[in-house]
PDB file of C-alpha atoms in Angstrom:
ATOM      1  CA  UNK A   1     238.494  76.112 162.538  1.00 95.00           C
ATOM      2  CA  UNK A   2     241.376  75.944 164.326  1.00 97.00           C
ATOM      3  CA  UNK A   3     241.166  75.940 168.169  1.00 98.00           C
ATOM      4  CA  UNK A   4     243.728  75.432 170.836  1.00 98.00           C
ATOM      5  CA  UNK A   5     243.028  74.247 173.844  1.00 98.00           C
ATOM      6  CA  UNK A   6     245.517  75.382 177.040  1.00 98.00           C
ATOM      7  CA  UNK A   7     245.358  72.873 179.877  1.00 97.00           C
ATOM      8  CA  UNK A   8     244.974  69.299 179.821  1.00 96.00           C
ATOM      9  CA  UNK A   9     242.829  68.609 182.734  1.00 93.00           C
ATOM     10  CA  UNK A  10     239.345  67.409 182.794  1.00 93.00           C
ATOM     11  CA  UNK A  11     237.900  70.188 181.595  1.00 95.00           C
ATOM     12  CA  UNK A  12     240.673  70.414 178.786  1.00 97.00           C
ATOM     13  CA  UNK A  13     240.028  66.991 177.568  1.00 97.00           C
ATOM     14  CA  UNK A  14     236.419  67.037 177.131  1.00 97.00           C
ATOM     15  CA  UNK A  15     236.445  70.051 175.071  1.00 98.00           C
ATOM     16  CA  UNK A  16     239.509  68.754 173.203  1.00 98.00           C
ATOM     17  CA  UNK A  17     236.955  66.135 172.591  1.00 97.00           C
ATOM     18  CA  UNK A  18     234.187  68.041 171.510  1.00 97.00           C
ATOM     19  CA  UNK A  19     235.696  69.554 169.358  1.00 97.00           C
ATOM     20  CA  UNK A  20     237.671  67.546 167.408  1.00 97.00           C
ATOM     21  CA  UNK A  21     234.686  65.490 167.241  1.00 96.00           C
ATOM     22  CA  UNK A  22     232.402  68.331 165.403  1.00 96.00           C
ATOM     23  CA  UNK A  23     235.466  68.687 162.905  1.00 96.00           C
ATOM     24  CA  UNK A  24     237.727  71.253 164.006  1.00 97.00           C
ATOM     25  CA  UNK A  25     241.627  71.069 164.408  1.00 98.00           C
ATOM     26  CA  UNK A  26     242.706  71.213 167.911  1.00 98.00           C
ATOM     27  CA  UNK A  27     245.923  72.465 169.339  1.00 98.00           C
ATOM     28  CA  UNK A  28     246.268  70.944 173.124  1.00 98.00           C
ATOM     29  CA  UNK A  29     249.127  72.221 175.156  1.00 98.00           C
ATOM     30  CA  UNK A  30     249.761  72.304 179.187  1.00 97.00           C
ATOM     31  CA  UNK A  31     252.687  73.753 181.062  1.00 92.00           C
ATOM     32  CA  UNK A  32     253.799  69.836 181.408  1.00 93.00           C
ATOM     33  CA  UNK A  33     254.337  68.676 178.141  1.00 89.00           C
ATOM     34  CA  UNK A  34     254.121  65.205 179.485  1.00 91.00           C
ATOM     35  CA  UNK A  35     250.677  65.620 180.188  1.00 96.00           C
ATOM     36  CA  UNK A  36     249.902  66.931 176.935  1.00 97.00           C
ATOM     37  CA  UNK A  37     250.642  63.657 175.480  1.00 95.00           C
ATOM     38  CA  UNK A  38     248.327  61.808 178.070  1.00 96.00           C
ATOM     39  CA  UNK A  39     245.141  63.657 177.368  1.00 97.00           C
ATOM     40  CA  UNK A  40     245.876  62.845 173.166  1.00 97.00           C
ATOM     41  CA  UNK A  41     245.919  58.998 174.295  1.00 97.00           C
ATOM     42  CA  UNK A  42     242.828  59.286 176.597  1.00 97.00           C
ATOM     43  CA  UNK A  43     240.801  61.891 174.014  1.00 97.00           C
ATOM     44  CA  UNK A  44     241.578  59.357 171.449  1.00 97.00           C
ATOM     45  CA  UNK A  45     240.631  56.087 173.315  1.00 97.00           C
ATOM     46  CA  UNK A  46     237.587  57.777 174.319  1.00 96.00           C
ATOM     47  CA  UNK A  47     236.661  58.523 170.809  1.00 97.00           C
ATOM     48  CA  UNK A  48     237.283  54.931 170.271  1.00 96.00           C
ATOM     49  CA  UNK A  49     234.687  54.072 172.898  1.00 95.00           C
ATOM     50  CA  UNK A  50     232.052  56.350 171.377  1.00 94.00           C
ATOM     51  CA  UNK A  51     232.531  54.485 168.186  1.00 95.00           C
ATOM     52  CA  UNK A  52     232.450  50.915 169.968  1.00 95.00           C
ATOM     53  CA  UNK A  53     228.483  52.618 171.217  1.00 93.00           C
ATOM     54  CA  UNK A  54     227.490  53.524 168.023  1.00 92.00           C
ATOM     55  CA  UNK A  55     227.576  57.408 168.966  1.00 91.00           C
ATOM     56  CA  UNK A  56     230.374  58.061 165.982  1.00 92.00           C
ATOM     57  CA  UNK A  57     231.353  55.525 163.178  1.00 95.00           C
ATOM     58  CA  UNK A  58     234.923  54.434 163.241  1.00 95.00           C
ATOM     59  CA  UNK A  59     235.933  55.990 160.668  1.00 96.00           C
ATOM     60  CA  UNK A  60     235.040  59.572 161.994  1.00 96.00           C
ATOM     61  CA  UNK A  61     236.399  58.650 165.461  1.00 96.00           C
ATOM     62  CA  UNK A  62     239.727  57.840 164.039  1.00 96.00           C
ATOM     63  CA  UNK A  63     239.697  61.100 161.589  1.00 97.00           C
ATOM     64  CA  UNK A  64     238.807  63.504 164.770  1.00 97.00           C
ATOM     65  CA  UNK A  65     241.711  61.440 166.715  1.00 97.00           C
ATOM     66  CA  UNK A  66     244.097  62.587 163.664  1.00 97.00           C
ATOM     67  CA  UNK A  67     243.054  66.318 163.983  1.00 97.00           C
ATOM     68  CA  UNK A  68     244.838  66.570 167.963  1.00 98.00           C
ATOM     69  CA  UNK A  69     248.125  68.412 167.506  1.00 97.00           C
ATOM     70  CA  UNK A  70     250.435  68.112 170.539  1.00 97.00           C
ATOM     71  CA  UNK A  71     252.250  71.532 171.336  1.00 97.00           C
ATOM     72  CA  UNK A  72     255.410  71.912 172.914  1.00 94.00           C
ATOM     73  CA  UNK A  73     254.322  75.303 174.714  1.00 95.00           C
ATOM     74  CA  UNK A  74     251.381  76.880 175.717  1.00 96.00           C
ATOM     75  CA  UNK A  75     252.481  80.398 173.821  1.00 94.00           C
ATOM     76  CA  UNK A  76     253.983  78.992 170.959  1.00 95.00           C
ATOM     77  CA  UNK A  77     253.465  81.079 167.538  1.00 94.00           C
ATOM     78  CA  UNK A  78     250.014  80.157 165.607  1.00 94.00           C
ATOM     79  CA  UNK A  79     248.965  82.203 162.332  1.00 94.00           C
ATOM     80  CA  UNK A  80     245.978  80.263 161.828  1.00 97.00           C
ATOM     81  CA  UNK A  81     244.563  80.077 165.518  1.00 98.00           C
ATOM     82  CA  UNK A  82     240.761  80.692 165.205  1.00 98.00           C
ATOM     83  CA  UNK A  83     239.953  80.162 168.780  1.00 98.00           C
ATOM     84  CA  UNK A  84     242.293  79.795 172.273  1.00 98.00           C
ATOM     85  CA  UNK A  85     240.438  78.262 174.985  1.00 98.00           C
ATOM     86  CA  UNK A  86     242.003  78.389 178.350  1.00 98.00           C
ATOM     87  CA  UNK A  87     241.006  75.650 180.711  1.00 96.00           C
ATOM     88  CA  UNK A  88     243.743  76.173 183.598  1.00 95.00           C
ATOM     89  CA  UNK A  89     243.923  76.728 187.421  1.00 90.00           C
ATOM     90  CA  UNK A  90     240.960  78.779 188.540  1.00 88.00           C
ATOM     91  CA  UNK A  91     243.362  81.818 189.808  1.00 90.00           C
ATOM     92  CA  UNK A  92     243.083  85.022 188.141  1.00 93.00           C
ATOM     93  CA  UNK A  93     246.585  85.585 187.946  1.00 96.00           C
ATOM     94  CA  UNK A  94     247.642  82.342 186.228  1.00 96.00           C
ATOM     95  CA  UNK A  95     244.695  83.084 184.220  1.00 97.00           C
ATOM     96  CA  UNK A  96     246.152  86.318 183.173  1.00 97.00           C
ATOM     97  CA  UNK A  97     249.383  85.774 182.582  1.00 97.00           C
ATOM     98  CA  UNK A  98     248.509  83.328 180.262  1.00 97.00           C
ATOM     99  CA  UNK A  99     246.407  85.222 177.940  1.00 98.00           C
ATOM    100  CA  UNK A 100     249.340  88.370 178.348  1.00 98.00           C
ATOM    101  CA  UNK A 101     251.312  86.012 176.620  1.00 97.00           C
ATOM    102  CA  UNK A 102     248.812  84.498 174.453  1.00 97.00           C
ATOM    103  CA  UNK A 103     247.937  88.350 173.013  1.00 96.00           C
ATOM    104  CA  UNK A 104     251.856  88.977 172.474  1.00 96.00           C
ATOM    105  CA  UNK A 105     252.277  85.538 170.320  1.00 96.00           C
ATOM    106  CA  UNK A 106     248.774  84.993 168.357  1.00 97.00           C
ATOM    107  CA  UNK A 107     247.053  87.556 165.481  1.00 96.00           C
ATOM    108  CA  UNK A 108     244.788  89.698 166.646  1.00 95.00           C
ATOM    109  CA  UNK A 109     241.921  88.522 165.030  1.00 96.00           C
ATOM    110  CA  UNK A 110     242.241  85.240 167.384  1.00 98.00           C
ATOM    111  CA  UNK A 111     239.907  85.371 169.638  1.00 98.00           C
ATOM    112  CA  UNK A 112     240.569  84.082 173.392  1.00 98.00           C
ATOM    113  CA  UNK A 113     238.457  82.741 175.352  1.00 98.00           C
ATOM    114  CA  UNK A 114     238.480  81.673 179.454  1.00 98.00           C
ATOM    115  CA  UNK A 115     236.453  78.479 180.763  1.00 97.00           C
ATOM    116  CA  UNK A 116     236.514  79.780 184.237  1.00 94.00           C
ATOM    117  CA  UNK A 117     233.647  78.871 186.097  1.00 88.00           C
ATOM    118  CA  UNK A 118     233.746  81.486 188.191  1.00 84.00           C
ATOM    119  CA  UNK A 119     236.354  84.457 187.892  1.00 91.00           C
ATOM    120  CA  UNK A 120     235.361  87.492 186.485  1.00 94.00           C
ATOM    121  CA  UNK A 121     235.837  87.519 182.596  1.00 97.00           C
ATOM    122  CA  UNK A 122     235.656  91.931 182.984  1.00 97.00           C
ATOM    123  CA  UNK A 123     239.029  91.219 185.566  1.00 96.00           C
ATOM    124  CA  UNK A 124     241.217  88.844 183.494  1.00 97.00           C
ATOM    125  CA  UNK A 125     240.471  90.910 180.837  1.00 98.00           C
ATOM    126  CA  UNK A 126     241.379  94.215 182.529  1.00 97.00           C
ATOM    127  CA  UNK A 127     244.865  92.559 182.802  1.00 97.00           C
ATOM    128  CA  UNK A 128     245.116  92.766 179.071  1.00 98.00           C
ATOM    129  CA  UNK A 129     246.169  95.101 176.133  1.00 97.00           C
ATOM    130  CA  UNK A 130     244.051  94.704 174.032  1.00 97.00           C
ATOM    131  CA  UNK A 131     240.321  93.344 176.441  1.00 98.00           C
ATOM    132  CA  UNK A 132     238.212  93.653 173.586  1.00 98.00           C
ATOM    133  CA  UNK A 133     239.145  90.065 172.449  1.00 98.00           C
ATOM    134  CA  UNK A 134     238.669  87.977 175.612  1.00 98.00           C
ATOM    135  CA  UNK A 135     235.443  86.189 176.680  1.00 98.00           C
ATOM    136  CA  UNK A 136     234.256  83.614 178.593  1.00 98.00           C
ATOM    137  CA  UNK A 137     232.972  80.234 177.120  1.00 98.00           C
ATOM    138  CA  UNK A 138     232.187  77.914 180.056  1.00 97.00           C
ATOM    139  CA  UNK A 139     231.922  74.129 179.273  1.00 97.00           C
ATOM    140  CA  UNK A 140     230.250  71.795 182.248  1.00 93.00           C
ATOM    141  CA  UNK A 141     231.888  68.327 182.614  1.00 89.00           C
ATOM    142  CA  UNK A 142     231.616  66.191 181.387  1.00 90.00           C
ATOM    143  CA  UNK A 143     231.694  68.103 178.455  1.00 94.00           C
ATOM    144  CA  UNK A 144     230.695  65.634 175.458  1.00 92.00           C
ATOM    145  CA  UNK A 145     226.977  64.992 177.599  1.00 90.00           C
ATOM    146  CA  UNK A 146     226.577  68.155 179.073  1.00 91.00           C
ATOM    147  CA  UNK A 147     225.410  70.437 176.205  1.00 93.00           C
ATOM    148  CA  UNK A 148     225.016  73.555 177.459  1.00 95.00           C
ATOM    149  CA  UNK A 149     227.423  76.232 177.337  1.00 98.00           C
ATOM    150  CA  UNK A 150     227.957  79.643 179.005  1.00 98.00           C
ATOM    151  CA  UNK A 151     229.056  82.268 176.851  1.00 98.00           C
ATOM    152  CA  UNK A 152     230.045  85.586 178.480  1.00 98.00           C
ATOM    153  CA  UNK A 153     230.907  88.427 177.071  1.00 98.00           C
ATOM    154  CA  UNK A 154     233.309  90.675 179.804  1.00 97.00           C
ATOM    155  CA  UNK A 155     232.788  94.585 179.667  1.00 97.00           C
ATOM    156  CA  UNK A 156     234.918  95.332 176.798  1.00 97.00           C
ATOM    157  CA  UNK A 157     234.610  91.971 174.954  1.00 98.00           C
ATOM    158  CA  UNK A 158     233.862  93.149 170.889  1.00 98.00           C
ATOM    159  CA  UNK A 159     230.409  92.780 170.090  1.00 97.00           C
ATOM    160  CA  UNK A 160     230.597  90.662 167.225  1.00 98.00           C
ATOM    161  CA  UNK A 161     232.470  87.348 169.149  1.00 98.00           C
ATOM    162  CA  UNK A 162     229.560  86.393 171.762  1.00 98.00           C
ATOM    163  CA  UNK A 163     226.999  85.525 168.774  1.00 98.00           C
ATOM    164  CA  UNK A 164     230.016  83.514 166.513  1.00 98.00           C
ATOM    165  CA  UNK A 165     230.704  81.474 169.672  1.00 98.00           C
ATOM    166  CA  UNK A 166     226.766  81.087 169.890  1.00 98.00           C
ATOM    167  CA  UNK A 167     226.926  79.987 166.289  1.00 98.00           C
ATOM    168  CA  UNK A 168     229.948  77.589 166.907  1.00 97.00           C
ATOM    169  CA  UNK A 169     228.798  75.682 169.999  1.00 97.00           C
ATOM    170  CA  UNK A 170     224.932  75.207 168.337  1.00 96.00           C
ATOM    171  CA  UNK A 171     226.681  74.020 165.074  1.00 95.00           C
ATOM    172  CA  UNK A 172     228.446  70.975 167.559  1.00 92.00           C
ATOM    173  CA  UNK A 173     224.687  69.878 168.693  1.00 92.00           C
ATOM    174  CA  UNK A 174     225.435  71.553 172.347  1.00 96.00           C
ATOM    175  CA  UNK A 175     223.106  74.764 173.650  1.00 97.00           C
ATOM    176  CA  UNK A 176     224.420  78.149 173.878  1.00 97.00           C
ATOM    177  CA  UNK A 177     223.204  81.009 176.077  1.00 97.00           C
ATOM    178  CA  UNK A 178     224.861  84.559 176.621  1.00 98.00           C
ATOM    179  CA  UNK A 179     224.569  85.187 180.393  1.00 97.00           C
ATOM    180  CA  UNK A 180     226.252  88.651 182.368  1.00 96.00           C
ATOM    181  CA  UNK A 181     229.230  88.596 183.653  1.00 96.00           C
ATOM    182  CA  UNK A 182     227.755  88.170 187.460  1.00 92.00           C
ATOM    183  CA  UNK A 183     229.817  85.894 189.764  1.00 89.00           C
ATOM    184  CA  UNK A 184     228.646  81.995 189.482  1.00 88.00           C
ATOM    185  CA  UNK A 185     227.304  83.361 185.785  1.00 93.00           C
ATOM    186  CA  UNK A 186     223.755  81.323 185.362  1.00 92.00           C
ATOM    187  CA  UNK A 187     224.191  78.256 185.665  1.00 90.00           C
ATOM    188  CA  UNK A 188     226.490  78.003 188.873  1.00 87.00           C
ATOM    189  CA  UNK A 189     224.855  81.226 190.640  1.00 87.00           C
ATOM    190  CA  UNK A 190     221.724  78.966 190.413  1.00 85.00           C
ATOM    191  CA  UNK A 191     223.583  76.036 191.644  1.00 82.00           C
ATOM    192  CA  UNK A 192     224.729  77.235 194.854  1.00 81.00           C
ATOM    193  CA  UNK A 193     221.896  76.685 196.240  1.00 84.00           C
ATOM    194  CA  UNK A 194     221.376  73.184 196.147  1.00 89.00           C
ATOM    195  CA  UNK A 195     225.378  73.031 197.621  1.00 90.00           C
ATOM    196  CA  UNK A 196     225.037  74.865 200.548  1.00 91.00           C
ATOM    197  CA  UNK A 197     221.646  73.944 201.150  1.00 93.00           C
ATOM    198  CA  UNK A 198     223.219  70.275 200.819  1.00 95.00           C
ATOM    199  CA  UNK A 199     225.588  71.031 203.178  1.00 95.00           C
ATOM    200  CA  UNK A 200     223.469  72.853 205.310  1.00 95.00           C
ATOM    201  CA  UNK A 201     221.773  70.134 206.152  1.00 96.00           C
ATOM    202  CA  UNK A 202     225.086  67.557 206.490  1.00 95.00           C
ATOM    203  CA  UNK A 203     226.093  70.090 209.399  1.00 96.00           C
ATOM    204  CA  UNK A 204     223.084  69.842 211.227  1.00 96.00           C
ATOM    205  CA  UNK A 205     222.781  65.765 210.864  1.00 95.00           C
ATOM    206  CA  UNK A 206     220.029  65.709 209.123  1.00 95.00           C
ATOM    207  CA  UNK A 207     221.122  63.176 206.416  1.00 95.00           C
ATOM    208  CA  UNK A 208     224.639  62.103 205.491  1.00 97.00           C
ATOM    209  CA  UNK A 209     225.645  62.342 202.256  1.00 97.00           C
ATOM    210  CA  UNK A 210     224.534  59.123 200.447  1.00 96.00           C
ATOM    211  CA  UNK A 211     220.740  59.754 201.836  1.00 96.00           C
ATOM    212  CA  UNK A 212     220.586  63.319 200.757  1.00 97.00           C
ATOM    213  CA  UNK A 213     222.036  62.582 196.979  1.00 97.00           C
ATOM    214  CA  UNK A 214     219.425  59.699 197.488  1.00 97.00           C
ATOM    215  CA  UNK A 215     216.591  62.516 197.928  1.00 95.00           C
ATOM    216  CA  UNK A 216     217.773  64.527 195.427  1.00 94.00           C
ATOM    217  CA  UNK A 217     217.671  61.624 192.408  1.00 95.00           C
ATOM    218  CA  UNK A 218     214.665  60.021 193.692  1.00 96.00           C
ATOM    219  CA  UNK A 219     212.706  62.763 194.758  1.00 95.00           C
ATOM    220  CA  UNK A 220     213.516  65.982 192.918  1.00 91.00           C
ATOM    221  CA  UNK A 221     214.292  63.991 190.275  1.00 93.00           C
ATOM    222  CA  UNK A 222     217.692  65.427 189.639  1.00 91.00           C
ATOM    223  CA  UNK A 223     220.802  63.325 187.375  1.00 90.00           C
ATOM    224  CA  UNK A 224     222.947  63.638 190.621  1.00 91.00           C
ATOM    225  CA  UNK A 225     222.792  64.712 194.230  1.00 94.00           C
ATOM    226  CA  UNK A 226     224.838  67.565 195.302  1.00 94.00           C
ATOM    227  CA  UNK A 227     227.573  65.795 196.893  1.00 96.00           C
ATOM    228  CA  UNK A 228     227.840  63.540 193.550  1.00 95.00           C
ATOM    229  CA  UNK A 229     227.897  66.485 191.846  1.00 90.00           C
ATOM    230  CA  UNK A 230     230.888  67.923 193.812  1.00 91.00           C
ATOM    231  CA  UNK A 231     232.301  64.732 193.484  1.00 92.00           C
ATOM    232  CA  UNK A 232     232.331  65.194 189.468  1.00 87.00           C
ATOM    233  CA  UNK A 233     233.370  69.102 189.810  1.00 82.00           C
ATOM    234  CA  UNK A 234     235.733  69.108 192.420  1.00 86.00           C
ATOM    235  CA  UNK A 235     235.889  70.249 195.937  1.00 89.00           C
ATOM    236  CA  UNK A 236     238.683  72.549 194.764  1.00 85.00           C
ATOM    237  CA  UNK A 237     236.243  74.144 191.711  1.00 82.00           C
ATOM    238  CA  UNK A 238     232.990  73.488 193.960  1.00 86.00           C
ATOM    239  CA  UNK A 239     235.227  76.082 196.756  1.00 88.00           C
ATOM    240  CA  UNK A 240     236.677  78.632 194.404  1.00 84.00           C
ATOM    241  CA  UNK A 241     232.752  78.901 193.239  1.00 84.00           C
ATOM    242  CA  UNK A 242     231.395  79.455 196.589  1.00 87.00           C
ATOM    243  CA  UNK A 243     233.723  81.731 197.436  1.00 87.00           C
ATOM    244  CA  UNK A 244     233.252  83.838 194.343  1.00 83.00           C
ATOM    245  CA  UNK A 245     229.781  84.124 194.135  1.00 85.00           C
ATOM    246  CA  UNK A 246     229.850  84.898 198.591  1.00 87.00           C
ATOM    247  CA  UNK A 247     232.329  87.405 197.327  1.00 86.00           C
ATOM    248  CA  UNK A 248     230.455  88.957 194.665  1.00 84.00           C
ATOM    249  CA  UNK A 249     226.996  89.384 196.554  1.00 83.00           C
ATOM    250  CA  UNK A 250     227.368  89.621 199.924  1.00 76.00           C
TER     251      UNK A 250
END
């Protein structure tokens, strides 16, 4: 398949990673082209590095290195784009205006697909001709160790595109699951409260922030505390999340 990949971020470059790594020819592009260059050089030396572990043999490392294509523009013309995954500021219209030109440029039959972590997919997709061919596939970072992915189908999204991104991400060795279109989705609806909570109890000087991660590893047995975990994300993401999901629910 051929995927491209818009924005060259964190998020950007770890899918970029997983999926040249499970075969597929990836298009990365960014509104800086400098920066497109950049994540090719770190995607690659990071494929290097899971070859140097014994997680891919050298050979493959260097052959899913090969299949990164640099583009010049985000919108530029693509016939045989399978797959456009957007990984871009979390800001609806940015998000939209992208995929307005996306739809213009690309076939029809290529389907796009948003790695917002927290817009609606139903509104970006509202912003669209044609809505039936947007829906949201939300990677975690980082994105080669964290295996499960969101897939979220909007309220127009075509029936037939949730279960072939299923198919795709469980062919890579990650875990798909199809979750509503609900602010936070699953994964970061559940989530919020182990971030508030955390900070809940920062405001009222209960623990600072090394002591409650601390509790959280050692006790709940969690990878990371929350404020590790916001670290990771982003204060920025972690924000746009919260806000969202307050948004959403009330």
């Amino acid at each position: 398949m051929r995927i491209r990949i818009i924005g060259t971020g964190v998020m950007g470059r770890g899918i970029a990673q997983w999926a040249a790594t499970a075969g597929h020819t990836v298009e990365l592009a960014d509104a800086r082209k400098e920066a497109v260059q950049d994540a090719i050089a770190f995607v690659s030396d990071m494929l290097a590095r899971a070859a140097a572990k014994h997680r891919l043999t050298a050979d493959d490392a260097a052959a899913a290195a090969q299949r990164l294509i640099p583009l010049d523009e985000p919108a530029a013309a693509g016939q045989d784009v399978e797959l456009v995954i957007e990984a871009v500021l979390e800001d609806l219209d940015v998000k939209a205006e992208l995929f307005q030109q996306l739809e213009r440029i690309l076939p029809a039959r290529t389907v796009l697909a948003t790695n917002t972590s927290s817009l609606p997919v139903t509104q970006i997709a509202a912003r669209l001709s044609d809505p039936t061919r947007l829906v949201g596939l939300h990677f975690f970072n980082p994105v080669p160790l964290m295996k499960i992915v969101e897939v979220i189908p909007g309220a127009m999204t075509r029936p037939d595109i949730p279960p072939a991104l299923v198919k795709l991400v469980q062919e890579t060795g990650h875990r798909a699951v199809t979750v509503a279109d609900t602010p936070g989705f699953l994964i970061n609806h559940a989530g919020r409260g182990l971030a508030t909570e955390a900070f809940a109890l920062l405001e009222e000087s209960v623990a600072e922030p090394a002591g409650i991660d601390r509790i959280a590893r050692d006790v709940l047995g969690l990878r990371m505390g929350p404020f590790e975990l916001m670290d990771l994300t982003g204060l920025d993401v972690t924000a746009a999340v919260i806000d969202s999901i307050w948004r959403g629910f009330r």
